Amino acid sequence: MPPKLCALCEAAKATLRRPKTGQQICRECFFFVFETEIHHTITEAKLFKPGDRVAIGASGGKDSTVLAYVMKTLNERYQYGLELFLLSIDEGITGYRDDSLETVKRNQQQYGMPLKILSYDELYGWTMDSIVAQVGRKNNCTFCGVFRRQALDRGAATLGVDHIVTGHNADDIAETVLMNIMRGDIARLGRCTAICTEGEDTIKRSKPFKYAYEKEIVMYAYFKKLDYFSTECIYSPDAYRGHARAFLKDLEAARPSAIIDIIHSGEAFEVKDEVKASQRVQRTCQRCGYMSSNPLCKACTLLEGLERGSAESGLTDRARKKLEAEGPAPDNVRTIPFFNKPVTGNPRVSIAVEIPPGQ
């Protein structure tokens, strides 16, 4: 039996089957359709405008490495007119993040983009290793998620960028929809599928890989021979997201379109007006100036709990009230530097970044 021809070009030999569509296609057609779908996602959502300074959240993993490569490729091919940067957050996880950051530094050389690395230790005075030593592995992902989000905004502020893009893919978003359903978190369910978010006090961030399957990102990285770090975080096996991920993989095995179907379902959810009215009004943190729905933002609350030896106080209202009953925080408690959203679109903004040699 002769080899099957590519379902798209009908000329080259089919070498792979797309997990997303089931089509048997050649390698070059796969590269083209993958990149074109990302381009359509970007243009249909009008994510960028010429002259934007865009920070790519780079962890060294497959998603962010492919995102950096594809953003560079599309920016040159379609003349987006973007100024691209790599932005990495060092959580301080020995044997994981220190190794993955070496991959990011190689990507910096390979793609010719300036790189900024901001560490938890520099910003909060704590590493994830020291946090886990105090709180254990049950709620450590809560600390990391809250600290990482604010660290990305603060790192982007030092770069003076207009926009942050992250490598969240279709699997990630579908998992988030399932998690919010299982937790009954209606407020987040109403916005978790948004491709782009921006608050009054935060930098615009978006997900160009919103409709890209994780399996196809892995295939793209493999066939393009991209340099990425593939080890999972040593503190994440017990994370709640893992249960949603396992459930989603079972669904995908039975019905490959389940991932996109869940995303479309999330997009179609309509939150009742009375639910919207019950949500807290967004304001700014009294201590650090970052966005918050309470007098203190979640990061400041978690950090104060760590500093006062009562880490659980930032996780529940009851524990927080118990800590407040002990009196105000001592003057020597470390706090997060005050956050000022940058004035973007100014090419004369002074930035402190590592520049690739020869650039």
mmCIF file of C-alpha atoms in Angstrom:
data_model
loop_
_atom_site.group_PDB
_atom_site.id
_atom_site.type_symbol
_atom_site.label_atom_id
_atom_site.label_comp_id
_atom_site.label_asym_id
_atom_site.label_seq_id
_atom_site.Cartn_x
_atom_site.Cartn_y
_atom_site.Cartn_z
ATOM 1 C CA MET A 1 0.000 0.000 0.000
ATOM 2 C CA PRO A 2 1.480 3.374 -0.999
ATOM 3 C CA PRO A 3 2.062 5.896 1.802
ATOM 4 C CA LYS A 4 -0.756 8.331 2.481
ATOM 5 C CA LEU A 5 -0.360 11.811 1.100
ATOM 6 C CA CYS A 6 -0.813 14.960 3.186
ATOM 7 C CA ALA A 7 -4.500 15.856 3.476
ATOM 8 C CA LEU A 8 -3.658 19.525 2.874
ATOM 9 C CA CYS A 9 -0.996 19.784 0.164
ATOM 10 C CA GLU A 10 -1.683 16.310 -1.357
ATOM 11 C CA ALA A 11 1.934 16.210 -2.495
ATOM 12 C CA ALA A 12 4.209 15.278 0.417
ATOM 13 C CA LYS A 13 3.986 12.112 2.489
ATOM 14 C CA ALA A 14 1.824 12.428 5.612
ATOM 15 C CA THR A 15 4.068 12.069 8.660
ATOM 16 C CA LEU A 16 1.761 12.920 11.563
ATOM 17 C CA ARG A 17 -1.851 13.038 12.681
ATOM 18 C CA ARG A 18 -3.080 16.299 14.210
ATOM 19 C CA PRO A 19 -4.518 15.647 17.683
ATOM 20 C CA LYS A 20 -6.848 18.625 17.227
ATOM 21 C CA THR A 21 -8.473 17.585 13.931
ATOM 22 C CA GLY A 22 -7.336 14.026 13.236
ATOM 23 C CA GLN A 23 -5.963 15.050 9.820
ATOM 24 C CA GLN A 24 -2.926 13.199 8.498
ATOM 25 C CA ILE A 25 -0.552 15.847 7.195
ATOM 26 C CA CYS A 26 3.099 16.454 6.393
ATOM 27 C CA ARG A 27 5.466 18.253 8.700
ATOM 28 C CA GLU A 28 5.646 21.505 6.720
ATOM 29 C CA CYS A 29 1.857 21.768 6.483
ATOM 30 C CA PHE A 30 1.616 21.186 10.230
ATOM 31 C CA PHE A 31 4.017 24.069 10.871
ATOM 32 C CA PHE A 32 2.012 26.304 8.533
ATOM 33 C CA VAL A 33 -1.459 25.528 9.926
ATOM 34 C CA PHE A 34 -0.278 25.733 13.548
ATOM 35 C CA GLU A 35 1.317 29.148 13.006
ATOM 36 C CA THR A 36 -1.597 30.381 10.887
ATOM 37 C CA GLU A 37 -4.145 29.431 13.544
ATOM 38 C CA ILE A 38 -2.165 31.402 16.145
ATOM 39 C CA HIS A 39 -2.014 34.358 13.720
ATOM 40 C CA HIS A 40 -5.794 34.219 13.248
ATOM 41 C CA THR A 41 -6.313 34.095 17.023
ATOM 42 C CA ILE A 42 -4.136 37.201 17.394
ATOM 43 C CA THR A 43 -5.737 39.169 14.571
ATOM 44 C CA GLU A 44 -9.350 38.247 15.324
ATOM 45 C CA ALA A 45 -8.918 39.300 18.959
ATOM 46 C CA LYS A 46 -6.927 42.409 17.902
ATOM 47 C CA LEU A 47 -4.372 41.691 20.599
ATOM 48 C CA PHE A 48 -1.662 44.056 19.400
ATOM 49 C CA LYS A 49 -1.060 47.276 17.558
ATOM 50 C CA PRO A 50 2.141 48.408 15.788
ATOM 51 C CA GLY A 51 4.736 49.753 18.195
ATOM 52 C CA ASP A 52 3.574 47.709 21.199
ATOM 53 C CA ARG A 53 6.267 46.578 23.607
ATOM 54 C CA VAL A 54 5.380 42.984 24.494
ATOM 55 C CA ALA A 55 6.841 40.864 27.293
ATOM 56 C CA ILE A 56 6.696 37.097 26.781
ATOM 57 C CA GLY A 57 6.326 35.239 30.068
ATOM 58 C CA ALA A 58 9.218 32.784 29.715
ATOM 59 C CA SER A 59 9.662 29.827 32.042
ATOM 60 C CA GLY A 60 11.835 27.665 29.791
ATOM 61 C CA GLY A 61 9.017 25.106 29.395
ATOM 62 C CA LYS A 62 7.514 23.939 26.125
ATOM 63 C CA ASP A 63 4.616 26.434 26.065
ATOM 64 C CA SER A 64 6.624 29.591 26.670
ATOM 65 C CA THR A 65 9.499 28.458 24.426
ATOM 66 C CA VAL A 66 7.142 27.752 21.529
ATOM 67 C CA LEU A 67 5.324 31.026 22.248
ATOM 68 C CA ALA A 68 8.574 33.014 22.031
ATOM 69 C CA TYR A 69 9.541 31.282 18.772
ATOM 70 C CA VAL A 70 6.100 31.709 17.190
ATOM 71 C CA MET A 71 5.742 35.336 18.329
ATOM 72 C CA LYS A 72 9.129 36.149 16.777
ATOM 73 C CA THR A 73 8.184 34.278 13.584
ATOM 74 C CA LEU A 74 4.763 35.898 13.184
ATOM 75 C CA ASN A 75 6.053 39.342 14.123
ATOM 76 C CA GLU A 76 8.548 39.128 11.254
ATOM 77 C CA ARG A 77 6.259 37.348 8.774
ATOM 78 C CA TYR A 78 3.200 39.581 9.196
ATOM 79 C CA GLN A 79 5.031 42.734 10.262
ATOM 80 C CA TYR A 80 3.177 43.236 13.537
ATOM 81 C CA GLY A 81 5.692 45.922 14.450
ATOM 82 C CA LEU A 82 6.175 44.630 18.003
ATOM 83 C CA GLU A 83 9.179 45.040 20.290
ATOM 84 C CA LEU A 84 9.557 41.697 22.049
ATOM 85 C CA PHE A 85 11.112 40.927 25.450
ATOM 86 C CA LEU A 86 11.520 37.778 27.531
ATOM 87 C CA LEU A 87 10.352 38.086 31.142
ATOM 88 C CA SER A 88 11.123 35.300 33.615
ATOM 89 C CA ILE A 89 10.117 34.883 37.240
ATOM 90 C CA ASP A 90 12.517 32.997 39.504
ATOM 91 C CA GLU A 91 10.403 31.442 42.235
ATOM 92 C CA GLY A 92 13.448 30.019 43.985
ATOM 93 C CA ILE A 93 12.880 26.266 43.523
ATOM 94 C CA THR A 94 16.195 24.445 43.711
ATOM 95 C CA GLY A 95 16.582 21.705 41.117
ATOM 96 C CA TYR A 96 13.733 23.051 38.994
ATOM 97 C CA ARG A 97 13.594 26.782 38.337
ATOM 98 C CA ASP A 98 17.359 27.303 38.488
ATOM 99 C CA ASP A 99 17.751 24.692 35.722
ATOM 100 C CA SER A 100 14.858 25.991 33.603
ATOM 101 C CA LEU A 101 16.244 29.537 33.730
ATOM 102 C CA GLU A 102 19.382 28.256 32.003
ATOM 103 C CA THR A 103 17.097 27.233 29.124
ATOM 104 C CA VAL A 104 15.566 30.728 29.089
ATOM 105 C CA LYS A 105 19.037 32.252 28.877
ATOM 106 C CA ARG A 106 19.803 30.040 25.864
ATOM 107 C CA ASN A 107 16.492 31.111 24.286
ATOM 108 C CA GLN A 108 17.601 34.707 24.814
ATOM 109 C CA GLN A 109 20.644 34.030 22.647
ATOM 110 C CA GLN A 110 18.721 31.974 20.081
ATOM 111 C CA TYR A 111 15.900 34.490 19.550
ATOM 112 C CA GLY A 112 17.858 37.691 20.101
ATOM 113 C CA MET A 113 15.427 39.144 22.643
ATOM 114 C CA PRO A 114 16.282 41.173 25.776
ATOM 115 C CA LEU A 115 15.689 39.238 28.998
ATOM 116 C CA LYS A 116 14.532 40.377 32.436
ATOM 117 C CA ILE A 117 14.576 37.993 35.411
ATOM 118 C CA LEU A 118 12.773 38.946 38.639
ATOM 119 C CA SER A 119 12.994 36.694 41.684
ATOM 120 C CA TYR A 120 10.593 36.088 44.560
ATOM 121 C CA ASP A 121 13.532 36.599 46.909
ATOM 122 C CA GLU A 122 14.190 40.045 45.432
ATOM 123 C CA LEU A 123 10.534 41.092 45.509
ATOM 124 C CA TYR A 124 9.121 39.333 48.585
ATOM 125 C CA GLY A 125 12.169 38.283 50.594
ATOM 126 C CA TRP A 126 11.033 34.659 50.359
ATOM 127 C CA THR A 127 11.757 31.814 47.912
ATOM 128 C CA MET A 128 9.333 28.973 47.251
ATOM 129 C CA ASP A 129 11.781 26.626 48.941
ATOM 130 C CA SER A 130 11.576 28.696 52.149
ATOM 131 C CA ILE A 131 7.774 29.042 51.835
ATOM 132 C CA VAL A 132 7.299 25.289 51.454
ATOM 133 C CA ALA A 133 9.582 24.735 54.443
ATOM 134 C CA GLN A 134 7.074 26.742 56.508
ATOM 135 C CA VAL A 135 3.684 25.869 54.966
ATOM 136 C CA GLY A 136 4.289 22.365 53.611
ATOM 137 C CA ARG A 137 2.996 21.145 50.248
ATOM 138 C CA LYS A 138 -0.740 21.384 50.831
ATOM 139 C CA ASN A 139 -1.309 25.052 49.967
ATOM 140 C CA ASN A 140 2.044 26.015 48.459
ATOM 141 C CA CYS A 141 0.581 26.479 44.947
ATOM 142 C CA THR A 142 -1.708 29.218 46.311
ATOM 143 C CA PHE A 143 1.309 31.230 47.433
ATOM 144 C CA CYS A 144 3.143 30.654 44.168
ATOM 145 C CA GLY A 145 0.166 31.576 41.966
ATOM 146 C CA VAL A 146 -0.577 34.824 43.827
ATOM 147 C CA PHE A 147 3.083 35.865 44.015
ATOM 148 C CA ARG A 148 3.757 34.967 40.372
ATOM 149 C CA ARG A 149 0.886 37.041 38.999
ATOM 150 C CA GLN A 150 2.027 40.165 40.793
ATOM 151 C CA ALA A 151 5.690 39.471 39.973
ATOM 152 C CA LEU A 152 4.867 39.323 36.249
ATOM 153 C CA ASP A 153 3.186 42.722 36.387
ATOM 154 C CA ARG A 154 6.059 44.202 38.360
ATOM 155 C CA GLY A 155 8.663 42.723 36.027
ATOM 156 C CA ALA A 156 6.755 44.081 33.051
ATOM 157 C CA ALA A 157 6.598 47.490 34.724
ATOM 158 C CA THR A 158 10.396 47.625 34.902
ATOM 159 C CA LEU A 159 10.499 46.903 31.169
ATOM 160 C CA GLY A 160 7.939 49.612 30.426
ATOM 161 C CA VAL A 161 5.920 47.209 28.274
ATOM 162 C CA ASP A 162 2.341 47.588 27.058
ATOM 163 C CA HIS A 163 1.409 43.930 27.092
ATOM 164 C CA ILE A 164 2.284 40.542 28.624
ATOM 165 C CA VAL A 165 1.652 37.320 26.687
ATOM 166 C CA THR A 166 1.670 33.943 28.421
ATOM 167 C CA GLY A 167 1.816 30.389 27.112
ATOM 168 C CA HIS A 168 -1.532 29.251 28.542
ATOM 169 C CA ASN A 169 -2.935 26.759 26.036
ATOM 170 C CA ALA A 170 -6.361 25.286 25.324
ATOM 171 C CA ASP A 171 -5.818 22.453 27.819
ATOM 172 C CA ASP A 172 -4.965 24.960 30.575
ATOM 173 C CA ILE A 173 -8.087 27.022 29.927
ATOM 174 C CA ALA A 174 -10.362 23.963 29.760
ATOM 175 C CA GLU A 175 -8.880 22.766 33.061
ATOM 176 C CA THR A 176 -9.622 26.160 34.611
ATOM 177 C CA VAL A 177 -13.244 26.009 33.437
ATOM 178 C CA LEU A 178 -13.611 22.556 35.035
ATOM 179 C CA MET A 179 -11.940 23.716 38.271
ATOM 180 C CA ASN A 180 -14.257 26.697 38.594
ATOM 181 C CA ILE A 181 -17.301 24.505 37.988
ATOM 182 C CA MET A 182 -16.151 21.982 40.594
ATOM 183 C CA ARG A 183 -15.482 24.770 43.121
ATOM 184 C CA GLY A 184 -18.688 26.631 42.295
ATOM 185 C CA ASP A 185 -16.620 29.750 41.625
ATOM 186 C CA ILE A 186 -19.130 31.645 39.493
ATOM 187 C CA ALA A 187 -17.199 34.919 39.454
ATOM 188 C CA ARG A 188 -14.107 33.356 37.908
ATOM 189 C CA LEU A 189 -16.171 31.122 35.651
ATOM 190 C CA GLY A 190 -17.533 34.224 33.991
ATOM 191 C CA ARG A 191 -14.093 35.486 32.971
ATOM 192 C CA CYS A 192 -11.690 32.534 32.886
ATOM 193 C CA THR A 193 -12.069 32.010 29.122
ATOM 194 C CA ALA A 194 -11.257 35.623 28.223
ATOM 195 C CA ILE A 195 -8.301 35.753 25.847
ATOM 196 C CA CYS A 196 -7.275 39.163 27.136
ATOM 197 C CA THR A 197 -7.530 40.786 30.560
ATOM 198 C CA GLU A 198 -6.614 44.238 31.760
ATOM 199 C CA GLY A 199 -7.446 46.040 34.964
ATOM 200 C CA GLU A 200 -7.117 49.723 35.682
ATOM 201 C CA ASP A 201 -4.013 49.041 37.753
ATOM 202 C CA THR A 202 -2.478 46.139 35.831
ATOM 203 C CA ILE A 203 -0.774 45.648 32.494
ATOM 204 C CA LYS A 204 -2.749 44.089 29.649
ATOM 205 C CA ARG A 205 -2.080 40.353 29.313
ATOM 206 C CA SER A 206 -3.296 37.805 26.798
ATOM 207 C CA LYS A 207 -3.120 34.148 25.725
ATOM 208 C CA PRO A 208 -2.298 33.710 22.001
ATOM 209 C CA PHE A 209 -2.380 29.902 22.511
ATOM 210 C CA LYS A 210 -5.981 29.952 23.769
ATOM 211 C CA TYR A 211 -7.132 27.471 21.095
ATOM 212 C CA ALA A 212 -3.839 25.552 20.694
ATOM 213 C CA TYR A 213 -3.797 21.976 22.025
ATOM 214 C CA GLU A 214 -0.976 21.043 24.378
ATOM 215 C CA LYS A 215 -0.170 17.949 22.306
ATOM 216 C CA GLU A 216 0.287 20.075 19.188
ATOM 217 C CA ILE A 217 2.553 22.505 21.046
ATOM 218 C CA VAL A 218 4.710 19.534 22.100
ATOM 219 C CA MET A 219 4.760 18.241 18.508
ATOM 220 C CA TYR A 220 5.710 21.670 17.186
ATOM 221 C CA ALA A 221 8.578 21.979 19.689
ATOM 222 C CA TYR A 222 9.771 18.457 18.867
ATOM 223 C CA PHE A 223 9.736 18.775 15.079
ATOM 224 C CA LYS A 224 11.237 22.280 15.195
ATOM 225 C CA LYS A 225 13.927 20.960 17.585
ATOM 226 C CA LEU A 226 13.346 23.839 19.980
ATOM 227 C CA ASP A 227 15.368 24.062 23.187
ATOM 228 C CA TYR A 228 13.040 23.708 26.182
ATOM 229 C CA PHE A 229 12.980 22.348 29.736
ATOM 230 C CA SER A 230 10.548 19.483 30.256
ATOM 231 C CA THR A 231 10.627 18.702 34.009
ATOM 232 C CA GLU A 232 7.460 19.426 36.004
ATOM 233 C CA CYS A 233 7.575 21.583 39.133
ATOM 234 C CA ILE A 234 8.601 19.463 42.114
ATOM 235 C CA TYR A 235 5.948 21.122 44.300
ATOM 236 C CA SER A 236 2.960 20.714 41.939
ATOM 237 C CA PRO A 237 1.981 16.988 42.080
ATOM 238 C CA ASP A 238 -0.539 17.608 44.867
ATOM 239 C CA ALA A 239 -2.086 20.690 43.229
ATOM 240 C CA TYR A 240 -5.891 20.733 42.829
ATOM 241 C CA ARG A 241 -5.448 21.435 39.112
ATOM 242 C CA GLY A 242 -3.982 17.955 38.706
ATOM 243 C CA HIS A 243 -7.408 16.380 39.318
ATOM 244 C CA ALA A 244 -9.009 18.536 36.622
ATOM 245 C CA ARG A 245 -6.130 17.707 34.269
ATOM 246 C CA ALA A 246 -6.536 13.947 34.762
ATOM 247 C CA PHE A 247 -10.292 14.222 34.159
ATOM 248 C CA LEU A 248 -9.733 16.296 31.005
ATOM 249 C CA LYS A 249 -7.248 13.765 29.598
ATOM 250 C CA ASP A 250 -9.823 11.010 30.053
ATOM 251 C CA LEU A 251 -12.394 13.125 28.216
ATOM 252 C CA GLU A 252 -9.940 13.918 25.421
ATOM 253 C CA ALA A 253 -9.137 10.229 24.931
ATOM 254 C CA ALA A 254 -12.825 9.528 24.323
ATOM 255 C CA ARG A 255 -13.549 12.730 22.386
ATOM 256 C CA PRO A 256 -10.604 14.861 21.145
ATOM 257 C CA SER A 257 -12.851 17.886 20.616
ATOM 258 C CA ALA A 258 -13.749 17.937 24.347
ATOM 259 C CA ILE A 259 -11.060 20.541 25.068
ATOM 260 C CA ILE A 260 -12.380 23.106 22.588
ATOM 261 C CA ASP A 261 -15.976 22.200 23.460
ATOM 262 C CA ILE A 262 -15.343 23.005 27.147
ATOM 263 C CA ILE A 263 -13.759 26.351 26.218
ATOM 264 C CA HIS A 264 -16.726 27.272 24.012
ATOM 265 C CA SER A 265 -19.069 26.268 26.831
ATOM 266 C CA GLY A 266 -17.165 28.531 29.202
ATOM 267 C CA GLU A 267 -17.401 31.383 26.697
ATOM 268 C CA ALA A 268 -21.164 30.873 26.480
ATOM 269 C CA PHE A 269 -21.754 31.048 30.231
ATOM 270 C CA GLU A 270 -23.679 34.150 31.205
ATOM 271 C CA VAL A 271 -23.384 35.327 34.793
ATOM 272 C CA LYS A 272 -26.597 36.687 36.250
ATOM 273 C CA ASP A 273 -26.747 40.396 37.074
ATOM 274 C CA GLU A 274 -27.401 39.684 40.748
ATOM 275 C CA VAL A 275 -24.224 37.564 40.872
ATOM 276 C CA LYS A 276 -22.231 40.343 39.222
ATOM 277 C CA ALA A 277 -23.660 42.845 41.706
ATOM 278 C CA SER A 278 -22.479 40.700 44.620
ATOM 279 C CA GLN A 279 -18.852 40.831 43.496
ATOM 280 C CA ARG A 280 -16.478 43.072 45.375
ATOM 281 C CA VAL A 281 -15.420 46.312 43.727
ATOM 282 C CA GLN A 282 -11.824 46.379 42.559
ATOM 283 C CA ARG A 283 -9.577 48.913 44.280
ATOM 284 C CA THR A 284 -5.895 49.194 45.088
ATOM 285 C CA CYS A 285 -4.012 47.689 47.996
ATOM 286 C CA GLN A 286 -3.387 50.195 50.803
ATOM 287 C CA ARG A 287 0.070 48.762 51.401
ATOM 288 C CA CYS A 288 1.608 48.036 47.981
ATOM 289 C CA GLY A 289 -0.676 49.787 45.474
ATOM 290 C CA TYR A 290 -1.486 46.617 43.487
ATOM 291 C CA MET A 291 -5.051 45.769 42.450
ATOM 292 C CA SER A 292 -7.198 44.249 45.188
ATOM 293 C CA SER A 293 -10.815 43.717 46.201
ATOM 294 C CA ASN A 294 -9.866 44.158 49.880
ATOM 295 C CA PRO A 295 -7.901 46.786 51.820
ATOM 296 C CA LEU A 296 -4.848 44.507 51.448
ATOM 297 C CA CYS A 297 -4.133 42.492 48.306
ATOM 298 C CA LYS A 298 -3.733 38.737 48.522
ATOM 299 C CA ALA A 299 0.051 38.916 48.094
ATOM 300 C CA CYS A 300 0.448 41.359 50.996
ATOM 301 C CA THR A 301 -1.846 39.224 53.158
ATOM 302 C CA LEU A 302 0.097 36.044 52.394
ATOM 303 C CA LEU A 303 3.440 37.775 52.914
ATOM 304 C CA GLU A 304 2.380 39.198 56.289
ATOM 305 C CA GLY A 305 1.274 35.752 57.397
ATOM 306 C CA LEU A 306 4.649 34.297 56.435
ATOM 307 C CA GLU A 307 6.495 37.091 58.186
ATOM 308 C CA ARG A 308 4.481 36.655 61.391
ATOM 309 C CA GLY A 309 4.856 32.878 61.389
ATOM 310 C CA SER A 310 1.183 32.265 60.628
ATOM 311 C CA ALA A 311 1.137 31.402 56.940
ATOM 312 C CA GLU A 312 -2.402 29.999 57.031
ATOM 313 C CA SER A 313 -3.747 33.453 57.943
ATOM 314 C CA GLY A 314 -3.679 34.451 54.288
ATOM 315 C CA LEU A 315 -5.655 31.416 53.163
ATOM 316 C CA THR A 316 -8.949 31.744 55.063
ATOM 317 C CA ASP A 317 -10.999 34.617 56.485
ATOM 318 C CA ARG A 318 -11.178 32.918 59.888
ATOM 319 C CA ALA A 319 -7.407 32.595 60.151
ATOM 320 C CA ARG A 320 -6.989 36.177 58.964
ATOM 321 C CA LYS A 321 -9.334 37.525 61.640
ATOM 322 C CA LYS A 322 -7.461 35.524 64.279
ATOM 323 C CA LEU A 323 -4.181 37.137 63.205
ATOM 324 C CA GLU A 324 -5.751 40.611 63.178
ATOM 325 C CA ALA A 325 -6.931 40.032 66.734
ATOM 326 C CA GLU A 326 -3.294 39.721 67.773
ATOM 327 C CA GLY A 327 -2.746 43.355 66.798
ATOM 328 C CA PRO A 328 -1.072 45.217 63.929
ATOM 329 C CA ALA A 329 1.990 43.844 62.191
ATOM 330 C CA PRO A 330 5.372 44.771 63.736
ATOM 331 C CA ASP A 331 7.282 47.571 62.039
ATOM 332 C CA ASN A 332 10.077 45.217 60.975
ATOM 333 C CA VAL A 333 7.770 42.995 58.874
ATOM 334 C CA ARG A 334 8.883 42.953 55.246
ATOM 335 C CA THR A 335 6.442 44.456 52.757
ATOM 336 C CA ILE A 336 6.202 44.538 48.969
ATOM 337 C CA PRO A 337 7.514 47.695 47.234
ATOM 338 C CA PHE A 338 4.766 50.071 46.096
ATOM 339 C CA PHE A 339 3.484 49.291 42.579
ATOM 340 C CA ASN A 340 3.171 52.006 39.971
ATOM 341 C CA LYS A 341 1.718 50.991 36.624
ATOM 342 C CA PRO A 342 4.104 52.278 33.929
ATOM 343 C CA VAL A 343 3.165 54.875 31.361
ATOM 344 C CA THR A 344 3.430 52.760 28.220
ATOM 345 C CA GLY A 345 4.070 53.670 24.632
ATOM 346 C CA ASN A 346 7.101 55.802 25.515
ATOM 347 C CA PRO A 347 10.191 54.633 23.577
ATOM 348 C CA ARG A 348 12.468 56.577 25.918
ATOM 349 C CA VAL A 349 11.557 54.531 28.985
ATOM 350 C CA SER A 350 14.728 53.447 30.756
ATOM 351 C CA ILE A 351 14.913 49.686 31.215
ATOM 352 C CA ALA A 352 17.363 47.371 32.968
ATOM 353 C CA VAL A 353 17.641 44.149 30.985
ATOM 354 C CA GLU A 354 20.228 41.641 29.882
ATOM 355 C CA ILE A 355 21.031 42.199 26.206
ATOM 356 C CA PRO A 356 22.249 39.302 24.039
ATOM 357 C CA PRO A 357 25.895 39.699 22.990
ATOM 358 C CA GLY A 358 26.308 41.203 19.564
ATOM 359 C CA GLN A 359 22.829 42.749 19.566
#
